[in-house]
Coordinates of C-alpha atoms in Angstrom, one line a residue:
X1 CA 0.2 0.3 0.0
X2 CA 1.2 3.4 -0.8
X3 CA 2.1 5.7 1.7
X4 CA -0.7 8.2 0.0
X5 CA -3.0 5.7 0.1
X6 CA -2.9 4.7 3.5
X7 CA -2.0 8.6 4.1
X8 CA -5.7 8.9 2.4
X9 CA -7.5 5.8 4.2
X10 CA -6.4 6.8 8.0
X11 CA -7.6 10.1 7.3
X12 CA -11.1 8.7 5.8
X13 CA -11.8 6.2 9.0
X14 CA -9.4 7.4 12.0
X15 CA -12.5 9.7 12.7
X16 CA -15.2 7.2 12.5
X17 CA -13.0 4.9 14.6
X18 CA -12.4 7.9 17.1
X19 CA -16.3 7.8 17.3
X20 CA -16.7 5.0 18.6
X21 CA -13.9 5.7 21.4
X22 CA -11.4 3.2 19.9
X23 CA -8.3 3.4 18.8
X24 CA -6.8 2.9 15.6
X25 CA -4.2 0.4 15.7
X26 CA -3.5 -1.3 12.2
X27 CA -4.5 -0.7 8.4
X28 CA -3.2 -3.2 5.7
X29 CA -4.3 -3.3 2.5
X30 CA -3.2 -6.4 0.1
X31 CA -4.6 -8.5 -2.4
X32 CA -6.5 -11.6 -2.4
X33 CA -6.8 -13.2 -5.4
X34 CA -8.4 -10.6 -7.9
X35 CA -9.8 -9.0 -5.1
X36 CA -8.4 -6.3 -2.9
X37 CA -8.8 -7.0 1.0
X38 CA -8.9 -4.0 3.7
X39 CA -8.2 -4.7 7.0
X40 CA -8.2 -2.6 10.2
X41 CA -7.7 -3.6 13.0
X42 CA -9.3 -1.6 16.5
X43 CA -9.2 -1.7 20.2
X44 CA -9.8 0.1 23.7
X45 CA -8.9 -0.3 27.5
X46 CA -12.5 -2.1 27.5
X47 CA -11.8 -4.6 24.3
X48 CA -13.9 -4.7 21.5
X49 CA -17.6 -6.3 21.0
X50 CA -18.5 -7.7 17.7
X51 CA -21.3 -5.7 17.8
X52 CA -19.3 -2.6 17.5
X53 CA -16.7 -4.1 15.0
X54 CA -20.2 -4.8 12.8
X55 CA -21.5 -0.6 13.1
X56 CA -17.9 0.4 12.5
X57 CA -17.3 -1.7 9.5
X58 CA -20.8 -0.7 8.1
X59 CA -20.4 3.2 8.7
X60 CA -16.5 3.0 7.4
X61 CA -18.0 1.3 3.8
X62 CA -20.2 3.3 3.6
X63 CA -17.7 6.6 4.5
X64 CA -15.1 3.8 1.4
X65 CA -18.5 3.6 -1.1
X66 CA -18.6 7.7 -1.1
X67 CA -14.9 7.8 -2.2
X68 CA -12.3 6.7 -4.7
X69 CA -9.8 5.3 -2.0
X70 CA -9.3 1.8 -2.1
X71 CA -9.9 1.7 -6.1
X72 CA -12.5 1.0 -9.2
X73 CA -11.5 -2.8 -7.9
X74 CA -13.8 -4.7 -6.0
X75 CA -12.3 -5.1 -2.0
X76 CA -13.2 -7.0 0.7
X77 CA -13.2 -5.4 4.4
X78 CA -12.4 -6.4 7.4
X79 CA -12.9 -4.5 10.7
X80 CA -11.6 -6.9 14.1
X81 CA -9.6 -6.2 17.2
X82 CA -6.0 -7.2 17.8
X83 CA -5.5 -11.1 18.6
X84 CA -4.4 -12.4 22.2
X85 CA -1.3 -13.1 20.8
X86 CA -0.4 -9.5 18.8
X87 CA 2.7 -7.7 19.9
X88 CA 2.8 -4.6 22.5
X89 CA 4.2 -1.9 20.7
X90 CA 2.7 1.2 22.0
X91 CA 2.3 2.6 25.9
X92 CA -1.1 1.9 25.4
X93 CA -0.8 -2.1 24.7
X94 CA 1.1 -2.8 28.2
X95 CA -1.2 -0.5 30.3
X96 CA -3.8 -3.0 28.4
X97 CA -1.7 -6.2 29.1
X98 CA -1.3 -5.4 32.8
X99 CA -2.3 -8.6 34.6
X100 CA -1.1 -10.7 31.7
X101 CA 1.6 -13.1 31.3
X102 CA 4.3 -11.7 28.5
X103 CA 7.5 -12.5 26.6
X104 CA 10.0 -10.1 26.6
X105 CA 12.9 -10.2 24.3
X106 CA 15.2 -7.7 25.6
X107 CA 17.7 -6.0 23.8
X108 CA 21.2 -7.6 26.3
X109 CA 19.5 -10.1 28.8
X110 CA 17.8 -12.4 26.5
X111 CA 14.4 -13.4 26.9
X112 CA 12.1 -12.9 29.7
X113 CA 8.2 -14.2 30.8
X114 CA 6.9 -12.4 33.5
X115 CA 3.7 -10.8 34.3
X116 CA 3.1 -7.7 34.0
X117 CA 2.1 -5.9 37.4
X118 CA 2.0 -2.3 36.9
X119 CA 3.1 0.5 34.1
X120 CA 4.8 4.1 34.3
X121 CA 5.9 6.5 31.4
X122 CA 9.3 4.7 31.7
X123 CA 8.8 1.4 31.8
X124 CA 7.1 -1.7 33.7
X125 CA 6.8 -3.6 37.4
X126 CA 6.8 -7.5 36.6
X127 CA 6.7 -10.4 38.9
X128 CA 8.6 -13.3 37.6
X129 CA 7.2 -16.7 38.1
X130 CA 9.6 -19.0 40.4
X131 CA 10.6 -22.0 39.6
X132 CA 10.4 -25.5 41.0
X133 CA 8.1 -24.4 43.8
X134 CA 10.4 -21.1 44.1
X135 CA 8.4 -17.8 45.0
X136 CA 7.7 -15.2 42.3
X137 CA 10.7 -12.4 42.2
X138 CA 9.8 -8.7 41.1
X139 CA 11.7 -6.8 38.2
X140 CA 12.1 -3.7 37.0
X141 CA 12.6 -2.9 33.2
X142 CA 12.4 -0.1 31.6
X143 CA 10.7 0.3 28.2
X144 CA 14.7 1.1 26.0
X145 CA 16.0 -2.4 27.7
X146 CA 12.4 -4.1 25.4
X147 CA 13.2 -5.2 22.2
X148 CA 10.3 -7.2 21.4
X149 CA 7.0 -7.9 24.0
X150 CA 4.1 -10.7 23.3
X151 CA 1.3 -11.8 25.4
X152 CA 1.7 -15.0 26.3
X153 CA -1.8 -16.8 26.2
X154 CA -2.5 -19.2 29.8
X155 CA -5.1 -21.5 29.8
X156 CA -5.1 -22.6 33.4
X157 CA -5.0 -19.1 34.9
X158 CA -7.6 -17.7 36.7
X159 CA -9.6 -15.0 36.6
X160 CA -9.2 -11.9 38.7
X161 CA -12.8 -12.0 39.6
X162 CA -13.1 -15.8 40.5
X163 CA -9.8 -15.5 42.7
X164 CA -11.6 -12.6 45.0
X165 CA -14.8 -14.7 45.0

């Protein structure tokens, strides 16, 4: 996708996304056979419900029909929330992942798997799980030391609400 097309699509889509109190995470245009594929990923602190994605998809479709931003050919529009294991790249991603287990690739210290306890402007307070019955340990990581980060999917973790009951 050209920068001009990307900027134009962002300009058309972003106000519609913001009107639903969502963040525009990604716009991707690709080919799917003879058709184009426009994939729009949105998120919020509370997550994104399917009905909101459907409403937003209709609004974006109407806006695109009024313009030639996608050209003359046919295209498929997908509006969705990010996957659970998407990379954490923005400060808001780390805030939204508070309480979750995350796999970090650190710039100098290799790999680390830890739970995010708190996020501030400079970095993260983490809980590193204990190994073989040992107690978890606290660790501070500054954002400058994080090369990559991705939420780890946990199948056996109890929900906070279950723990409080």
